[in-house]
mmCIF file of C-alpha atoms in Angstrom:
data_model
loop_
_atom_site.group_PDB
_atom_site.id
_atom_site.type_symbol
_atom_site.label_atom_id
_atom_site.label_comp_id
_atom_site.label_asym_id
_atom_site.label_seq_id
_atom_site.Cartn_x
_atom_site.Cartn_y
_atom_site.Cartn_z
ATOM 1 C CA MET A 1 105.308 105.903 75.747
ATOM 2 C CA LEU A 2 108.737 107.470 76.264
ATOM 3 C CA VAL A 3 108.577 109.968 79.142
ATOM 4 C CA LEU A 4 111.060 112.442 80.607
ATOM 5 C CA THR A 5 110.451 112.969 84.327
ATOM 6 C CA LEU A 6 111.878 115.747 86.507
ATOM 7 C CA GLU A 7 112.265 115.964 90.304
ATOM 8 C CA SER A 8 113.376 119.092 92.202
ATOM 9 C CA SER A 9 111.218 119.176 95.338
ATOM 10 C CA CYS A 10 114.049 119.636 97.848
ATOM 11 C CA ASP A 11 117.806 119.330 97.344
ATOM 12 C CA GLU A 12 118.229 116.735 94.597
ATOM 13 C CA THR A 13 117.945 117.713 90.947
ATOM 14 C CA SER A 14 117.012 114.702 88.857
ATOM 15 C CA ALA A 15 115.897 113.727 85.361
ATOM 16 C CA ALA A 16 114.963 110.274 84.114
ATOM 17 C CA ILE A 17 113.851 108.622 80.901
ATOM 18 C CA ILE A 18 111.171 105.973 81.450
ATOM 19 C CA GLU A 19 109.708 103.643 78.827
ATOM 20 C CA ASP A 20 106.062 102.529 79.095
ATOM 21 C CA GLY A 21 105.904 103.398 82.799
ATOM 22 C CA LYS A 22 108.127 100.456 83.646
ATOM 23 C CA LYS A 23 111.637 100.442 82.222
ATOM 24 C CA ILE A 24 114.222 102.897 83.572
ATOM 25 C CA LEU A 25 116.423 103.870 80.628
ATOM 26 C CA SER A 26 118.329 106.450 82.680
ATOM 27 C CA ASN A 27 118.162 108.277 86.000
ATOM 28 C CA ALA A 28 120.518 111.224 86.494
ATOM 29 C CA VAL A 29 120.762 112.854 89.931
ATOM 30 C CA ALA A 30 122.716 115.919 91.065
ATOM 31 C CA SER A 31 123.002 115.990 94.855
ATOM 32 C CA GLN A 32 123.426 119.185 96.869
ATOM 33 C CA ILE A 33 124.822 117.539 100.013
ATOM 34 C CA PRO A 34 128.175 119.400 99.780
ATOM 35 C CA VAL A 35 126.304 122.708 99.410
ATOM 36 C CA HIS A 36 124.180 122.290 102.539
ATOM 37 C CA ALA A 37 126.589 120.296 104.738
ATOM 38 C CA ARG A 38 128.207 123.424 106.221
ATOM 39 C CA TYR A 39 124.787 124.567 107.470
ATOM 40 C CA GLY A 40 123.721 121.199 108.862
ATOM 41 C CA GLY A 41 120.525 121.174 106.791
ATOM 42 C CA VAL A 42 118.873 122.338 103.586
ATOM 43 C CA VAL A 43 118.870 126.098 102.948
ATOM 44 C CA PRO A 44 115.884 126.750 100.622
ATOM 45 C CA GLU A 45 117.399 129.726 98.778
ATOM 46 C CA LEU A 46 120.605 127.830 98.035
ATOM 47 C CA ALA A 47 118.608 124.784 96.983
ATOM 48 C CA SER A 48 116.619 126.676 94.354
ATOM 49 C CA ARG A 49 119.731 128.411 92.989
ATOM 50 C CA ASN A 50 121.515 125.092 92.597
ATOM 51 C CA HIS A 51 118.498 123.556 90.875
ATOM 52 C CA ILE A 52 118.703 126.357 88.297
ATOM 53 C CA ARG A 53 122.367 125.507 87.762
ATOM 54 C CA ASP A 54 121.877 121.736 87.570
ATOM 55 C CA ILE A 55 118.529 121.153 85.855
ATOM 56 C CA HIS A 56 119.649 121.286 82.225
ATOM 57 C CA PRO A 57 122.888 119.325 82.777
ATOM 58 C CA VAL A 58 120.967 116.466 84.429
ATOM 59 C CA ILE A 59 118.455 116.453 81.562
ATOM 60 C CA ASP A 60 121.362 116.226 79.114
ATOM 61 C CA GLN A 61 122.868 113.379 81.160
ATOM 62 C CA ALA A 62 119.589 111.480 81.248
ATOM 63 C CA LEU A 63 119.108 111.794 77.489
ATOM 64 C CA GLU A 64 122.701 110.813 76.747
ATOM 65 C CA ARG A 65 122.615 107.738 79.003
ATOM 66 C CA ALA A 66 119.334 106.615 77.440
ATOM 67 C CA GLN A 67 120.689 107.366 73.954
ATOM 68 C CA LYS A 68 117.662 109.526 73.213
ATOM 69 C CA THR A 69 116.996 113.134 72.185
ATOM 70 C CA LEU A 70 114.224 115.525 73.180
ATOM 71 C CA ASP A 71 112.559 114.786 69.848
ATOM 72 C CA ASP A 72 112.079 111.178 71.003
ATOM 73 C CA ILE A 73 110.203 112.194 74.152
ATOM 74 C CA GLU A 74 106.424 111.681 73.946
ATOM 75 C CA GLY A 75 105.481 113.246 77.268
ATOM 76 C CA PHE A 76 106.872 115.159 80.230
ATOM 77 C CA ALA A 77 106.136 114.780 83.946
ATOM 78 C CA VAL A 78 107.404 116.753 86.920
ATOM 79 C CA THR A 79 107.029 116.847 90.682
ATOM 80 C CA ALA A 80 104.615 119.723 91.366
ATOM 81 C CA GLY A 81 104.494 119.277 95.162
ATOM 82 C CA PRO A 82 104.768 119.003 98.050
ATOM 83 C CA GLY A 83 108.176 120.525 98.716
ATOM 84 C CA LEU A 84 110.116 123.779 98.749
ATOM 85 C CA VAL A 85 108.270 126.136 96.411
ATOM 86 C CA GLY A 86 111.433 127.758 95.047
ATOM 87 C CA SER A 87 112.896 124.355 94.241
ATOM 88 C CA LEU A 88 109.667 123.024 92.743
ATOM 89 C CA LEU A 89 109.346 126.060 90.471
ATOM 90 C CA VAL A 90 112.608 125.207 88.721
ATOM 91 C CA GLY A 91 111.436 121.742 87.736
ATOM 92 C CA VAL A 92 107.870 122.774 86.917
ATOM 93 C CA GLU A 93 108.769 125.692 84.667
ATOM 94 C CA THR A 94 111.509 123.695 82.930
ATOM 95 C CA ALA A 95 109.116 120.828 82.193
ATOM 96 C CA LYS A 96 106.419 123.189 80.907
ATOM 97 C CA GLY A 97 108.928 124.997 78.698
ATOM 98 C CA LEU A 98 110.238 121.782 77.153
ATOM 99 C CA ALA A 99 106.727 120.438 76.633
ATOM 100 C CA PHE A 100 105.629 123.660 74.936
ATOM 101 C CA ALA A 101 108.716 123.731 72.715
ATOM 102 C CA LYS A 102 108.201 120.111 71.621
ATOM 103 C CA ASP A 103 104.373 120.269 71.534
ATOM 104 C CA ARG A 104 104.065 117.404 73.986
ATOM 105 C CA PRO A 105 101.804 116.892 77.027
ATOM 106 C CA CYS A 106 103.079 117.661 80.514
ATOM 107 C CA VAL A 107 101.632 116.519 83.852
ATOM 108 C CA GLY A 108 102.406 117.576 87.405
ATOM 109 C CA LEU A 109 102.779 114.795 89.958
ATOM 110 C CA ASN A 110 102.607 114.413 93.714
ATOM 111 C CA HIS A 111 106.025 113.621 95.167
ATOM 112 C CA LEU A 112 104.471 111.177 97.658
ATOM 113 C CA GLU A 113 102.720 109.274 94.885
ATOM 114 C CA GLY A 114 106.117 108.721 93.297
ATOM 115 C CA HIS A 115 107.537 107.216 96.485
ATOM 116 C CA LEU A 116 104.517 104.942 96.948
ATOM 117 C CA THR A 117 104.710 103.543 93.412
ATOM 118 C CA THR A 118 108.460 103.195 92.827
ATOM 119 C CA VAL A 119 108.163 99.416 93.235
ATOM 120 C CA LEU A 120 105.812 99.259 90.219
ATOM 121 C CA LEU A 121 108.814 99.889 87.961
ATOM 122 C CA ASP A 122 110.777 96.970 86.521
ATOM 123 C CA LEU A 123 113.021 96.151 89.488
ATOM 124 C CA ASP A 124 113.959 92.487 89.118
ATOM 125 C CA GLU A 125 115.500 92.215 92.570
ATOM 126 C CA VAL A 126 112.377 93.616 94.264
ATOM 127 C CA GLY A 127 109.325 92.143 92.548
ATOM 128 C CA THR A 128 106.030 93.913 91.889
ATOM 129 C CA PRO A 129 103.250 93.967 94.503
ATOM 130 C CA GLU A 130 99.657 93.328 93.538
ATOM 131 C CA PHE A 131 96.994 95.893 94.448
ATOM 132 C CA PRO A 132 95.999 96.753 97.080
ATOM 133 C CA TYR A 133 99.077 97.198 99.236
ATOM 134 C CA VAL A 134 99.996 99.189 102.332
ATOM 135 C CA GLY A 135 102.673 101.819 101.742
ATOM 136 C CA LEU A 136 104.886 103.497 104.340
ATOM 137 C CA ILE A 137 106.645 106.706 103.318
ATOM 138 C CA ALA A 138 109.439 107.461 105.795
ATOM 139 C CA SER A 139 111.488 110.523 104.889
ATOM 140 C CA GLY A 140 112.727 113.864 106.157
ATOM 141 C CA GLY A 141 109.330 115.469 105.712
ATOM 142 C CA HIS A 142 106.903 112.582 105.944
ATOM 143 C CA SER A 143 106.002 109.542 108.008
ATOM 144 C CA ASP A 144 102.779 108.479 106.310
ATOM 145 C CA ILE A 145 100.898 105.205 105.900
ATOM 146 C CA TYR A 146 98.605 104.679 102.906
ATOM 147 C CA ILE A 147 96.560 101.984 101.284
ATOM 148 C CA VAL A 148 97.393 101.986 97.569
ATOM 149 C CA HIS A 149 94.209 100.594 96.010
ATOM 150 C CA GLU A 150 95.487 101.218 92.485
ATOM 151 C CA LEU A 151 97.290 103.997 90.639
ATOM 152 C CA GLY A 152 95.525 107.257 91.458
ATOM 153 C CA ASP A 153 93.504 105.823 94.363
ATOM 154 C CA TYR A 154 94.950 106.168 97.872
ATOM 155 C CA THR A 155 93.622 106.138 101.427
ATOM 156 C CA LEU A 156 95.637 107.877 104.134
ATOM 157 C CA LEU A 157 95.718 105.756 107.304
ATOM 158 C CA GLY A 158 98.194 107.672 109.455
ATOM 159 C CA ARG A 159 100.754 110.463 109.363
ATOM 160 C CA THR A 160 103.251 112.264 111.541
ATOM 161 C CA ARG A 161 101.841 114.803 113.990
ATOM 162 C CA ASP A 162 105.126 116.683 114.345
ATOM 163 C CA ASP A 163 108.657 115.598 113.409
ATOM 164 C CA ALA A 164 108.935 113.011 110.650
ATOM 165 C CA ALA A 165 111.292 110.060 111.105
ATOM 166 C CA GLY A 166 114.011 111.477 108.864
ATOM 167 C CA GLU A 167 113.802 114.862 110.567
ATOM 168 C CA ALA A 168 114.272 113.168 113.947
ATOM 169 C CA PHE A 169 117.367 111.358 112.657
ATOM 170 C CA ASP A 170 118.870 114.595 111.348
ATOM 171 C CA LYS A 171 118.108 116.613 114.503
ATOM 172 C CA VAL A 172 119.538 113.971 116.835
ATOM 173 C CA ALA A 173 122.635 113.727 114.650
ATOM 174 C CA LYS A 174 123.049 117.489 114.917
ATOM 175 C CA MET A 175 122.797 117.267 118.736
ATOM 176 C CA LEU A 176 125.601 114.702 118.641
ATOM 177 C CA GLY A 177 127.766 116.839 116.377
ATOM 178 C CA LEU A 178 127.673 114.289 113.563
ATOM 179 C CA PRO A 179 128.269 115.328 109.947
ATOM 180 C CA TYR A 180 125.431 116.004 107.512
ATOM 181 C CA PRO A 181 123.417 114.083 106.390
ATOM 182 C CA GLY A 182 122.981 112.803 109.922
ATOM 183 C CA GLY A 183 120.725 109.830 109.272
ATOM 184 C CA VAL A 184 123.420 108.080 107.271
ATOM 185 C CA GLU A 185 125.977 108.637 110.030
ATOM 186 C CA ILE A 186 123.659 107.330 112.771
ATOM 187 C CA ASP A 187 123.038 104.200 110.697
ATOM 188 C CA ARG A 188 126.789 103.681 110.300
ATOM 189 C CA LEU A 189 127.616 104.117 113.986
ATOM 190 C CA ALA A 190 124.644 102.036 115.136
ATOM 191 C CA LYS A 191 126.008 98.970 113.352
ATOM 192 C CA THR A 192 128.528 98.488 116.185
ATOM 193 C CA GLY A 193 126.275 99.752 118.987
ATOM 194 C CA ASP A 194 123.972 98.048 121.482
ATOM 195 C CA PRO A 195 120.318 98.896 120.694
ATOM 196 C CA ALA A 196 119.316 97.953 124.248
ATOM 197 C CA ALA A 197 121.897 100.183 125.954
ATOM 198 C CA ILE A 198 119.457 103.072 126.519
ATOM 199 C CA ASP A 199 115.723 102.586 126.945
ATOM 200 C CA PHE A 200 114.374 105.444 124.835
ATOM 201 C CA PRO A 201 110.564 105.799 124.585
ATOM 202 C CA ARG A 202 108.545 104.405 121.664
ATOM 203 C CA PRO A 203 106.247 107.371 120.834
ATOM 204 C CA MET A 204 102.518 106.636 120.429
ATOM 205 C CA TRP A 205 103.206 102.927 120.899
ATOM 206 C CA THR A 206 99.992 102.310 122.838
ATOM 207 C CA ARG A 207 97.746 104.618 120.804
ATOM 208 C CA LYS A 208 95.131 102.852 118.710
ATOM 209 C CA ASN A 209 95.607 105.131 115.701
ATOM 210 C CA LEU A 210 98.321 104.812 113.042
ATOM 211 C CA ASP A 211 99.800 108.304 113.477
ATOM 212 C CA PHE A 212 103.422 109.022 114.364
ATOM 213 C CA SER A 213 105.131 111.512 116.670
ATOM 214 C CA PHE A 214 108.900 111.694 117.023
ATOM 215 C CA SER A 215 109.331 115.040 118.815
ATOM 216 C CA GLY A 216 109.111 113.376 122.243
ATOM 217 C CA LEU A 217 111.808 110.867 121.325
ATOM 218 C CA LYS A 218 114.015 113.710 120.154
ATOM 219 C CA THR A 219 113.439 115.459 123.499
ATOM 220 C CA ALA A 220 114.314 112.259 125.381
ATOM 221 C CA VAL A 221 117.664 112.140 123.576
ATOM 222 C CA LEU A 222 118.282 115.804 124.398
ATOM 223 C CA GLN A 223 117.537 115.203 128.088
ATOM 224 C CA HIS A 224 119.898 112.220 128.101
ATOM 225 C CA LEU A 225 122.659 114.377 126.626
ATOM 226 C CA GLU A 226 122.034 117.159 129.148
ATOM 227 C CA GLU A 227 122.383 114.641 131.962
ATOM 228 C CA HIS A 228 125.275 112.548 130.661
ATOM 229 C CA GLY A 229 126.990 114.767 128.098
ATOM 230 C CA ILE A 230 127.775 113.962 124.479
ATOM 231 C CA PRO A 231 129.224 110.432 124.374
ATOM 232 C CA GLU A 232 132.273 109.254 122.490
ATOM 233 C CA GLY A 233 133.506 105.931 121.178
ATOM 234 C CA GLN A 234 131.404 102.897 122.022
ATOM 235 C CA ALA A 235 128.998 104.957 124.132
ATOM 236 C CA LEU A 236 128.207 107.071 121.055
ATOM 237 C CA ASN A 237 127.583 103.944 118.999
ATOM 238 C CA ASP A 238 125.279 102.608 121.719
ATOM 239 C CA LEU A 239 123.263 105.826 121.846
ATOM 240 C CA CYS A 240 122.871 105.855 118.050
ATOM 241 C CA ALA A 241 121.770 102.216 118.049
ATOM 242 C CA SER A 242 119.296 102.792 120.888
ATOM 243 C CA PHE A 243 117.750 105.855 119.253
ATOM 244 C CA GLN A 244 117.595 104.154 115.861
ATOM 245 C CA GLU A 245 115.935 101.073 117.357
ATOM 246 C CA ALA A 246 113.215 103.220 118.929
ATOM 247 C CA VAL A 247 112.379 104.823 115.576
ATOM 248 C CA VAL A 248 112.491 101.516 113.712
ATOM 249 C CA ASP A 249 110.307 99.749 116.278
ATOM 250 C CA VAL A 250 107.560 102.348 115.907
ATOM 251 C CA LEU A 251 107.675 102.462 112.101
ATOM 252 C CA VAL A 252 107.551 98.684 111.776
ATOM 253 C CA MET A 253 104.838 98.207 114.400
ATOM 254 C CA LYS A 254 102.545 100.848 112.891
ATOM 255 C CA VAL A 255 102.798 99.694 109.284
ATOM 256 C CA MET A 256 102.387 96.013 110.184
ATOM 257 C CA THR A 257 99.345 96.954 112.282
ATOM 258 C CA ALA A 258 97.930 98.766 109.248
ATOM 259 C CA ALA A 259 98.400 95.666 107.107
ATOM 260 C CA HIS A 260 96.749 93.451 109.732
ATOM 261 C CA GLN A 261 93.792 95.782 110.348
ATOM 262 C CA ASN A 262 93.042 96.021 106.633
ATOM 263 C CA ASP A 263 93.747 92.351 105.863
ATOM 264 C CA ILE A 264 96.388 93.219 103.265
ATOM 265 C CA GLY A 265 99.369 90.916 102.816
ATOM 266 C CA ARG A 266 101.686 93.313 101.001
ATOM 267 C CA VAL A 267 103.705 96.221 102.447
ATOM 268 C CA VAL A 268 105.870 98.692 100.533
ATOM 269 C CA LEU A 269 108.587 100.728 102.276
ATOM 270 C CA SER A 270 109.706 103.957 100.596
ATOM 271 C CA GLY A 271 111.278 107.360 101.230
ATOM 272 C CA GLY A 272 114.799 108.341 102.221
ATOM 273 C CA VAL A 273 114.652 106.631 105.631
ATOM 274 C CA ALA A 274 114.031 103.372 103.742
ATOM 275 C CA CYS A 275 117.785 103.451 103.042
ATOM 276 C CA ASN A 276 118.397 102.734 106.741
ATOM 277 C CA SER A 277 119.888 99.255 107.000
ATOM 278 C CA ARG A 278 118.270 98.405 110.338
ATOM 279 C CA LEU A 279 114.806 99.464 109.125
ATOM 280 C CA ARG A 280 115.129 97.325 106.000
ATOM 281 C CA GLN A 281 116.232 94.359 108.102
ATOM 282 C CA ALA A 282 113.467 94.802 110.684
ATOM 283 C CA MET A 283 110.759 95.205 108.034
ATOM 284 C CA ARG A 284 111.756 91.971 106.326
ATOM 285 C CA ALA A 285 111.885 90.116 109.649
ATOM 286 C CA ALA A 286 108.430 91.405 110.610
ATOM 287 C CA GLY A 287 107.089 90.396 107.211
ATOM 288 C CA ASP A 288 108.433 86.863 107.585
ATOM 289 C CA GLU A 289 106.888 86.554 111.039
ATOM 290 C CA ALA A 290 103.463 87.839 109.936
ATOM 291 C CA ASP A 291 103.468 86.170 106.490
ATOM 292 C CA VAL A 292 103.351 89.576 104.802
ATOM 293 C CA ASP A 293 105.279 90.253 101.588
ATOM 294 C CA ILE A 294 107.686 93.183 101.969
ATOM 295 C CA PHE A 295 108.764 95.288 98.987
ATOM 296 C CA ILE A 296 111.649 97.767 99.295
ATOM 297 C CA ALA A 297 113.215 99.538 96.327
ATOM 298 C CA PRO A 298 117.014 99.808 95.990
ATOM 299 C CA ALA A 299 118.431 102.603 98.141
ATOM 300 C CA SER A 300 119.194 104.727 95.066
ATOM 301 C CA LEU A 301 115.456 104.852 94.302
ATOM 302 C CA CYS A 302 114.357 105.537 97.895
ATOM 303 C CA THR A 303 115.944 108.972 98.106
ATOM 304 C CA ASP A 304 114.490 111.702 95.874
ATOM 305 C CA ASN A 305 114.942 110.920 92.188
ATOM 306 C CA ALA A 306 113.040 111.332 88.924
ATOM 307 C CA ALA A 307 112.790 107.646 88.007
ATOM 308 C CA MET A 308 110.401 106.991 90.902
ATOM 309 C CA LEU A 309 107.796 109.082 89.050
ATOM 310 C CA GLY A 310 107.760 106.729 86.057
ATOM 311 C CA ALA A 311 104.712 104.603 86.832
ATOM 312 C CA VAL A 312 102.407 107.480 87.791
ATOM 313 C CA ALA A 313 103.710 109.650 84.936
ATOM 314 C CA GLU A 314 102.641 107.044 82.382
ATOM 315 C CA PHE A 315 99.299 106.575 84.155
ATOM 316 C CA TYR A 316 98.309 110.254 84.060
ATOM 317 C CA LEU A 317 99.722 110.987 80.605
ATOM 318 C CA GLN A 318 97.709 108.122 79.124
ATOM 319 C CA GLN A 319 94.525 109.742 80.442
ATOM 320 C CA LEU A 320 95.001 112.896 78.366
ATOM 321 C CA ASP A 321 92.850 113.294 75.261
ATOM 322 C CA ALA A 322 95.460 114.623 72.819
ATOM 323 C CA PRO A 323 99.215 114.167 72.301
ATOM 324 C CA GLY A 324 99.950 117.896 71.822
ATOM 325 C CA PHE A 325 101.018 120.462 74.423
ATOM 326 C CA THR A 326 98.946 120.773 77.546
ATOM 327 C CA SER A 327 99.831 121.511 81.152
ATOM 328 C CA HIS A 328 96.316 121.937 82.655
ATOM 329 C CA GLY A 329 97.306 124.960 84.749
ATOM 330 C CA LEU A 330 100.286 123.117 86.232
ATOM 331 C CA LYS A 331 101.962 125.071 89.035
ATOM 332 C CA ALA A 332 104.274 124.417 91.983
ATOM 333 C CA ARG A 333 102.571 123.715 95.319
ATOM 334 C CA GLY A 334 104.375 123.686 98.634
ATOM 335 C CA SER A 335 101.496 121.733 100.163
ATOM 336 C CA MET A 336 99.840 118.981 98.121
ATOM 337 C CA PRO A 337 97.776 116.433 100.085
ATOM 338 C CA LEU A 338 97.508 112.937 98.649
ATOM 339 C CA GLY A 339 94.531 110.625 98.998
ATOM 340 C CA VAL A 340 91.556 110.684 101.345
ATOM 341 C CA SER A 341 91.921 110.185 105.081
ATOM 342 C CA LYS A 342 90.199 107.048 106.353
ATOM 343 C CA ARG A 343 88.870 109.114 109.260
ATOM 344 C CA THR A 344 87.373 111.632 106.813
ATOM 345 C CA LYS A 345 85.707 108.788 104.933
ATOM 346 C CA ALA A 346 84.257 107.452 108.169
ATOM 347 C CA ARG A 347 82.772 110.837 109.085
ATOM 348 C CA THR A 348 81.371 111.271 105.573
ATOM 349 C CA HIS A 349 79.541 107.952 105.619
ATOM 350 C CA ARG A 350 77.871 108.337 109.014
#
């Protein structure tokens, strides 16, 4: 099946053409970083306006790069949530309109499900994990650990209780006066810093659950800055490396614990924070030490993009009864939980 997928949950507008849920024929992305940089973060109203401007050009780019037309498309899929409702609406209504015009089916997808299953696409340099596997989503809005039993079947093991990892990176970068997006800049500066220079706390390190909390770490950085001032030069690099190491340590420890507790030898890292060079390095080292296979998509597929929806788009479209237009009441949802919590399952079965 030839599918056109759309992603507009936050500040990237993206369209992709995917063949048989595996092969990426094209993946066009319009970034809004220059738009939001002056504000130090995403402004929802500006994001939705720019999606309106960019959505049809990125669709045209995706079709042109794949050497296809809309008449060739057999199904449409779009991120329906979670995300910024104004941004999601642009993608959802565009997908529904195209599907109606071409009399093709259209399905709404969970953004998190896309991140978890990116590695199921044909990515020669990554390999494809067997089911089940443990998946860590580390991004600006999420720090979640799941068991992916198979497509459409997920168990939530742990999640952030406050700030997500990517949010902590961006807020600390803003404290330091670094340019937006801050996570990228911290990663760059940390490469020449000493990760042991400052002993920042590892939040929830001793807790037996698999949840995350990064607000306390953010506060620890703020208190350090209030006491010592904003550093420059090598001292700035050291602070970035020390903060980054604290985040990475917690992410790696929690996801490897999840794999061990559930006797699963495969871990998938996804989400925008998966672009962080130190996290990628630490995950692979931990996998080697524990004899766990680590799967990490290329950085271009870790940040928000439409290609990452390819595997789940094919899966849900194939379940529909007829090839004609249907959208099953598809609408944008700011909140869209994925999977069943393991704790909920435990309570249910008592």
